[in-house]
Amino acid sequence: MTDPLSPNGAPRPRIVIVGAGFGGLAVAKALAGADLPVTLIDQNNYHLFVPLLYQVATAALSPADIAEPIRHILSEAPNVGVVMGQVAGVDTDARAVRLADGSTIPYERLVIATGSTSTYFGHDDWAPHAPSLKSIEEARAIRTRVLQAFERAERATDPAERARLMTIVVVGGGPTGVEMAGSIAELAHHALARDFRHIDPTTAQVVLVEAGPRLLTAFPEALAAYARGSLERLGVRVRTGEAVEAIDATGVTLGGAVLPAATVIWGAGVRASPAAEWLGLAPDRSGRIPVAPDLSVIGRPGIYALGDTALCRDAAGEPLPGLAQVAQQQGTHLGRALRVALTGPAAGTSPLPPFVFRNRGNAAIVGRHAAIFDFGRGRRLRGFPAWLLWAAVHVVLLVDFAQRARVCLQWLWRYLTYRRGARLITAPPAPRA
Amino acid sequence: MTDPLSPNGAPRPRIVIVGAGFGGLAVAKALAGADLPVTLIDQNNYHLFVPLLYQVATAALSPADIAEPIRHILSEAPNVGVVMGQVAGVDTDARAVRLADGSTIPYERLVIATGSTSTYFGHDDWAPHAPSLKSIEEARAIRTRVLQAFERAERATDPAERARLMTIVVVGGGPTGVEMAGSIAELAHHALARDFRHIDPTTAQVVLVEAGPRLLTAFPEALAAYARGSLERLGVRVRTGEAVEAIDATGVTLGGAVLPAATVIWGAGVRASPAAEWLGLAPDRSGRIPVAPDLSVIGRPGIYALGDTALCRDAAGEPLPGLAQVAQQQGTHLGRALRVALTGPAAGTSPLPPFVFRNRGNAAIVGRHAAIFDFGRGRRLRGFPAWLLWAAVHVVLLVDFAQRARVCLQWLWRYLTYRRGARLITAPPAPRA
């Protein structure tokens, strides 16, 4: 068995992949079984199916339903070693990745697929009052916050405070914000409807705030308008063209007025991981690393970047969007290309072929039985058929069979009953009263 | 709709139940629909199926698989209000329960079903190094500790440290310790077997330590011997007659010698909740409140106690064991008795009938396909048939249909594949290196 990690002086690793998201995992899978030692580094021991994270935040799914141990996914790939660790930097001269624990992992080819994080546009003081949705811990914290607000409302005697506790504001009209708002409205107006004795959860206010003129700017206007209508039918108050001016423990300030809200969820901005800093490069204003068509980092031979952390332009010169399908296609492409380049007849010498993105359809779910799909070039789908397609696609994309069966079962059950199985308050209570 | 909580001056509550475990929940269910206002108080918003908690700690099930929102269970019982709160004490003169948040909840009848907690027999300094298994948070912490130890072992270069990281000690030879040890052995020797490149998880050492002369003292000697054999076949080293002398960050001290272990799990002692203090009563040495045959607390009219926190003797004068089935039967009995006493023709005057325990069989699971069952009076079952019966019973006992289907599916899947779906390291890292 090859020894990719080699703390004991075995052959040094050749390919190091940082990040086990859709991109990094696809690279590792494409290299599985090759005669190349590969090391995959991630700060977690699991691959997270981020597109369904909002369902964990709204008690529809459990963390384990959308996360799969990385080692398990790659257990059949003896040439791929997995390291659970936090990357602190890259020493490009010595060709080694530095981990936070002080250890280093040498590489000959480095693939950076570290994704993106939330940004508060310089208002980091908003963060404690408005958690974002990037990790299982954050999803669990949001779930706890929403459910705890209803518990407090049930015991509140002051009508104003009760109303504040039953107001949830979602900031950001992108897919994350739209899906969160719709899912929270369902949770409050259906799943919790009969569970309280003093409050009526169906009167809970869910407000979706977007600074831009409309929702879902990545989608055609007609689909975005349909999505807005669907959300409003679910009871979501959509406020576009209104920028958030402040967020604190009492609520959100919009247009000079304070909207009292006990729960605020941040889905407004993402910024690429600090990979550019690691490489001493100037990122674009979203923090992304510019890459060549073959995904190689310009000016850093032997280093590649993909997914949300890379700025990759299509043939028309347009930057590719930060979508799971982009990262996954890039990862598969790069993994195969490296495999050929490093093991093929002309090993090492052949330049990598350019990446070409194939749009498999961009989707957003708007409530329990509606979704929108945009396949580009005017081809679209919306409503229940789109929801069915979305559900089918996401179930198939889930890594593990048992997960698929479990998620199918839960979706079916939840669809038939409006129930939410994972309504547990387990994270430490929110800091605010 | 009746108004059991009545923050707004509606009729004051009559029956207050503290604790939504098997006992308290059974009382509430028996009172559901009665013309009696009932308030159920618990520190969590969910009922936890504690007998399966060890499967969460060993990554076989997710928290939501064994926990069900209390409000959801009682959503069809309009006369039962649920309060999520921590009880700080009881004012028996004013007949009110004091919560940690300073609020009070008045009662006319009070049922205390607050269960038990772990005790370290005066060695509370052991607690940070040896978590027990009483809550979802603890189960998640144990899961994280065990999995993180293997991650560290994979990267460890010092053989001694690697061996320490791959040694798990379970303290306590009762059902909890036996089930934990068996399940951890399976996790290490099967589920993780092919997932690492430098360590061989099948060489992980699982040690079960019991101070007494044998395991499972609550079971007949033959069944306990069988259980020991089953554990040893799973690769568990069973050490009976050895008391733990010390536990620290390096490991466990037994018989003067230190057993280096990165993971220590405490399953040795339980102590009743502090309910006796609340009532100003002298508890027995396990902290339990002595109760009369009708479960009323002696010397505290209108107050009842049941489950792990009550000392209830059977006809032979033997204390009833701390089992879920005892608490559940007591809860159903008390709930029905109170319903009759408070709503029947001779409301208020009739004394409550005495509780009689019917042994439905005491079980412990020893590994993937073996269990022991003791039905008393010499009737027993062991091995695979016992495991099947145990699995069937526990699935049926689970509260919610969707849960049952999910748990069935996962058990079947895990049984066929040895897989563990919930192998997520999500709790904050363990304090020790």
mmCIF file with all atom_site columns, N, CA and C in Angstrom, chain A residues 386-411:
data_model
loop_
_atom_site.group_PDB
_atom_site.id
_atom_site.type_symbol
_atom_site.label_atom_id
_atom_site.label_alt_id
_atom_site.label_comp_id
_atom_site.label_asym_id
_atom_site.label_entity_id
_atom_site.label_seq_id
_atom_site.pdbx_PDB_ins_code
_atom_site.Cartn_x
_atom_site.Cartn_y
_atom_site.Cartn_z
_atom_site.occupancy
_atom_site.B_iso_or_equiv
_atom_site.pdbx_formal_charge
_atom_site.auth_seq_id
_atom_site.auth_comp_id
_atom_site.auth_asym_id
_atom_site.auth_atom_id
_atom_site.pdbx_PDB_model_num
ATOM 1  N N  . ALA A 1 386 ? -40.380 21.386 -11.031 1.00 0.00 ? 386 ALA A N  1
ATOM 2  C CA . ALA A 1 386 ? -39.016 21.814 -10.719 1.00 0.00 ? 386 ALA A CA 1
ATOM 3  C C  . ALA A 1 386 ? -38.603 21.308 -9.345  1.00 0.00 ? 386 ALA A C  1
ATOM 4  N N  . TRP A 1 387 ? -39.560 21.296 -8.402  1.00 0.00 ? 387 TRP A N  1
ATOM 5  C CA . TRP A 1 387 ? -39.240 20.806 -7.060  1.00 0.00 ? 387 TRP A CA 1
ATOM 6  C C  . TRP A 1 387 ? -38.893 19.319 -7.112  1.00 0.00 ? 387 TRP A C  1
ATOM 7  N N  . LEU A 1 388 ? -39.705 18.563 -7.863  1.00 0.00 ? 388 LEU A N  1
ATOM 8  C CA . LEU A 1 388 ? -39.440 17.125 -7.989  1.00 0.00 ? 388 LEU A CA 1
ATOM 9  C C  . LEU A 1 388 ? -38.057 16.893 -8.592  1.00 0.00 ? 388 LEU A C  1
ATOM 10 N N  . LEU A 1 389 ? -37.740 17.632 -9.643  1.00 0.00 ? 389 LEU A N  1
ATOM 11 C CA . LEU A 1 389 ? -36.431 17.480 -10.277 1.00 0.00 ? 389 LEU A CA 1
ATOM 12 C C  . LEU A 1 389 ? -35.328 17.841 -9.296  1.00 0.00 ? 389 LEU A C  1
ATOM 13 N N  . TRP A 1 390 ? -35.532 18.963 -8.598  1.00 0.00 ? 390 TRP A N  1
ATOM 14 C CA . TRP A 1 390 ? -34.538 19.414 -7.615  1.00 0.00 ? 390 TRP A CA 1
ATOM 15 C C  . TRP A 1 390 ? -34.320 18.325 -6.560  1.00 0.00 ? 390 TRP A C  1
ATOM 16 N N  . ALA A 1 391 ? -35.433 17.783 -6.033  1.00 0.00 ? 391 ALA A N  1
ATOM 17 C CA . ALA A 1 391 ? -35.323 16.769 -4.980  1.00 0.00 ? 391 ALA A CA 1
ATOM 18 C C  . ALA A 1 391 ? -34.589 15.541 -5.513  1.00 0.00 ? 391 ALA A C  1
ATOM 19 N N  . ALA A 1 392 ? -34.971 15.109 -6.722  1.00 0.00 ? 392 ALA A N  1
ATOM 20 C CA . ALA A 1 392 ? -34.335 13.924 -7.304  1.00 0.00 ? 392 ALA A CA 1
ATOM 21 C C  . ALA A 1 392 ? -32.833 14.162 -7.470  1.00 0.00 ? 392 ALA A C  1
ATOM 22 N N  . VAL A 1 393 ? -32.490 15.312 -8.061  1.00 0.00 ? 393 VAL A N  1
ATOM 23 C CA . VAL A 1 393 ? -31.076 15.615 -8.294  1.00 0.00 ? 393 VAL A CA 1
ATOM 24 C C  . VAL A 1 393 ? -30.303 15.606 -6.981  1.00 0.00 ? 393 VAL A C  1
ATOM 25 N N  . HIS A 1 394 ? -30.866 16.280 -5.950  1.00 0.00 ? 394 HIS A N  1
ATOM 26 C CA . HIS A 1 394 ? -30.112 16.395 -4.694  1.00 0.00 ? 394 HIS A CA 1
ATOM 27 C C  . HIS A 1 394 ? -30.003 15.072 -3.968  1.00 0.00 ? 394 HIS A C  1
ATOM 28 N N  . VAL A 1 395 ? -31.035 14.255 -4.067  1.00 0.00 ? 395 VAL A N  1
ATOM 29 C CA . VAL A 1 395 ? -30.949 12.950 -3.416  1.00 0.00 ? 395 VAL A CA 1
ATOM 30 C C  . VAL A 1 395 ? -29.876 12.112 -4.107  1.00 0.00 ? 395 VAL A C  1
ATOM 31 N N  . VAL A 1 396 ? -29.856 12.157 -5.439  1.00 0.00 ? 396 VAL A N  1
ATOM 32 C CA . VAL A 1 396 ? -28.863 11.366 -6.174  1.00 0.00 ? 396 VAL A CA 1
ATOM 33 C C  . VAL A 1 396 ? -27.454 11.881 -5.870  1.00 0.00 ? 396 VAL A C  1
ATOM 34 N N  . LEU A 1 397 ? -27.340 13.199 -5.733  1.00 0.00 ? 397 LEU A N  1
ATOM 35 C CA . LEU A 1 397 ? -26.011 13.775 -5.489  1.00 0.00 ? 397 LEU A CA 1
ATOM 36 C C  . LEU A 1 397 ? -25.478 13.398 -4.108  1.00 0.00 ? 397 LEU A C  1
ATOM 37 N N  . LEU A 1 398 ? -26.375 13.085 -3.171  1.00 0.00 ? 398 LEU A N  1
ATOM 38 C CA . LEU A 1 398 ? -25.901 12.759 -1.824  1.00 0.00 ? 398 LEU A CA 1
ATOM 39 C C  . LEU A 1 398 ? -24.994 11.544 -1.883  1.00 0.00 ? 398 LEU A C  1
ATOM 40 N N  . VAL A 1 399 ? -23.954 11.601 -1.091  1.00 0.00 ? 399 VAL A N  1
ATOM 41 C CA . VAL A 1 399 ? -22.849 10.668 -1.285  1.00 0.00 ? 399 VAL A CA 1
ATOM 42 C C  . VAL A 1 399 ? -23.209 9.210  -1.034  1.00 0.00 ? 399 VAL A C  1
ATOM 43 N N  . ASP A 1 400 ? -23.908 8.954  0.056   1.00 0.00 ? 400 ASP A N  1
ATOM 44 C CA . ASP A 1 400 ? -23.971 7.592  0.558   1.00 0.00 ? 400 ASP A CA 1
ATOM 45 C C  . ASP A 1 400 ? -25.372 7.004  0.425   1.00 0.00 ? 400 ASP A C  1
ATOM 46 N N  . PHE A 1 401 ? -25.443 5.734  0.099   1.00 0.00 ? 401 PHE A N  1
ATOM 47 C CA . PHE A 1 401 ? -26.761 5.147  -0.130  1.00 0.00 ? 401 PHE A CA 1
ATOM 48 C C  . PHE A 1 401 ? -27.671 5.291  1.077   1.00 0.00 ? 401 PHE A C  1
ATOM 49 N N  . ALA A 1 402 ? -27.140 4.934  2.241   1.00 0.00 ? 402 ALA A N  1
ATOM 50 C CA . ALA A 1 402 ? -27.985 4.976  3.439   1.00 0.00 ? 402 ALA A CA 1
ATOM 51 C C  . ALA A 1 402 ? -28.527 6.385  3.625   1.00 0.00 ? 402 ALA A C  1
ATOM 52 N N  . GLN A 1 403 ? -27.647 7.370  3.327   1.00 0.00 ? 403 GLN A N  1
ATOM 53 C CA . GLN A 1 403 ? -28.089 8.753  3.421   1.00 0.00 ? 403 GLN A CA 1
ATOM 54 C C  . GLN A 1 403 ? -29.252 9.008  2.476   1.00 0.00 ? 403 GLN A C  1
ATOM 55 N N  . ARG A 1 404 ? -29.101 8.532  1.248   1.00 0.00 ? 404 ARG A N  1
ATOM 56 C CA . ARG A 1 404 ? -30.164 8.770  0.271   1.00 0.00 ? 404 ARG A CA 1
ATOM 57 C C  . ARG A 1 404 ? -31.471 8.217  0.780   1.00 0.00 ? 404 ARG A C  1
ATOM 58 N N  . ALA A 1 405 ? -31.435 6.961  1.235   1.00 0.00 ? 405 ALA A N  1
ATOM 59 C CA . ALA A 1 405 ? -32.662 6.328  1.700   1.00 0.00 ? 405 ALA A CA 1
ATOM 60 C C  . ALA A 1 405 ? -33.249 7.132  2.853   1.00 0.00 ? 405 ALA A C  1
ATOM 61 N N  . ARG A 1 406 ? -32.361 7.545  3.768   1.00 0.00 ? 406 ARG A N  1
ATOM 62 C CA . ARG A 1 406 ? -32.824 8.270  4.945   1.00 0.00 ? 406 ARG A CA 1
ATOM 63 C C  . ARG A 1 406 ? -33.454 9.598  4.528   1.00 0.00 ? 406 ARG A C  1
ATOM 64 N N  . VAL A 1 407 ? -32.730 10.317 3.671   1.00 0.00 ? 407 VAL A N  1
ATOM 65 C CA . VAL A 1 407 ? -33.215 11.646 3.267   1.00 0.00 ? 407 VAL A CA 1
ATOM 66 C C  . VAL A 1 407 ? -34.515 11.524 2.488   1.00 0.00 ? 407 VAL A C  1
ATOM 67 N N  . CYS A 1 408 ? -34.575 10.532 1.575   1.00 0.00 ? 408 CYS A N  1
ATOM 68 C CA . CYS A 1 408 ? -35.829 10.311 0.839   1.00 0.00 ? 408 CYS A CA 1
ATOM 69 C C  . CYS A 1 408 ? -36.971 10.111 1.818   1.00 0.00 ? 408 CYS A C  1
ATOM 70 N N  . LEU A 1 409 ? -36.755 9.203  2.754   1.00 0.00 ? 409 LEU A N  1
ATOM 71 C CA . LEU A 1 409 ? -37.793 8.855  3.718   1.00 0.00 ? 409 LEU A CA 1
ATOM 72 C C  . LEU A 1 409 ? -38.233 10.106 4.471   1.00 0.00 ? 409 LEU A C  1
ATOM 73 N N  . GLN A 1 410 ? -37.256 10.903 4.908   1.00 0.00 ? 410 GLN A N  1
ATOM 74 C CA . GLN A 1 410 ? -37.614 12.079 5.703   1.00 0.00 ? 410 GLN A CA 1
ATOM 75 C C  . GLN A 1 410 ? -38.323 13.116 4.851   1.00 0.00 ? 410 GLN A C  1
ATOM 76 N N  . TRP A 1 411 ? -37.862 13.298 3.638   1.00 0.00 ? 411 TRP A N  1
ATOM 77 C CA . TRP A 1 411 ? -38.538 14.273 2.777   1.00 0.00 ? 411 TRP A CA 1
ATOM 78 C C  . TRP A 1 411 ? -39.965 13.845 2.515   1.00 0.00 ? 411 TRP A C  1
#
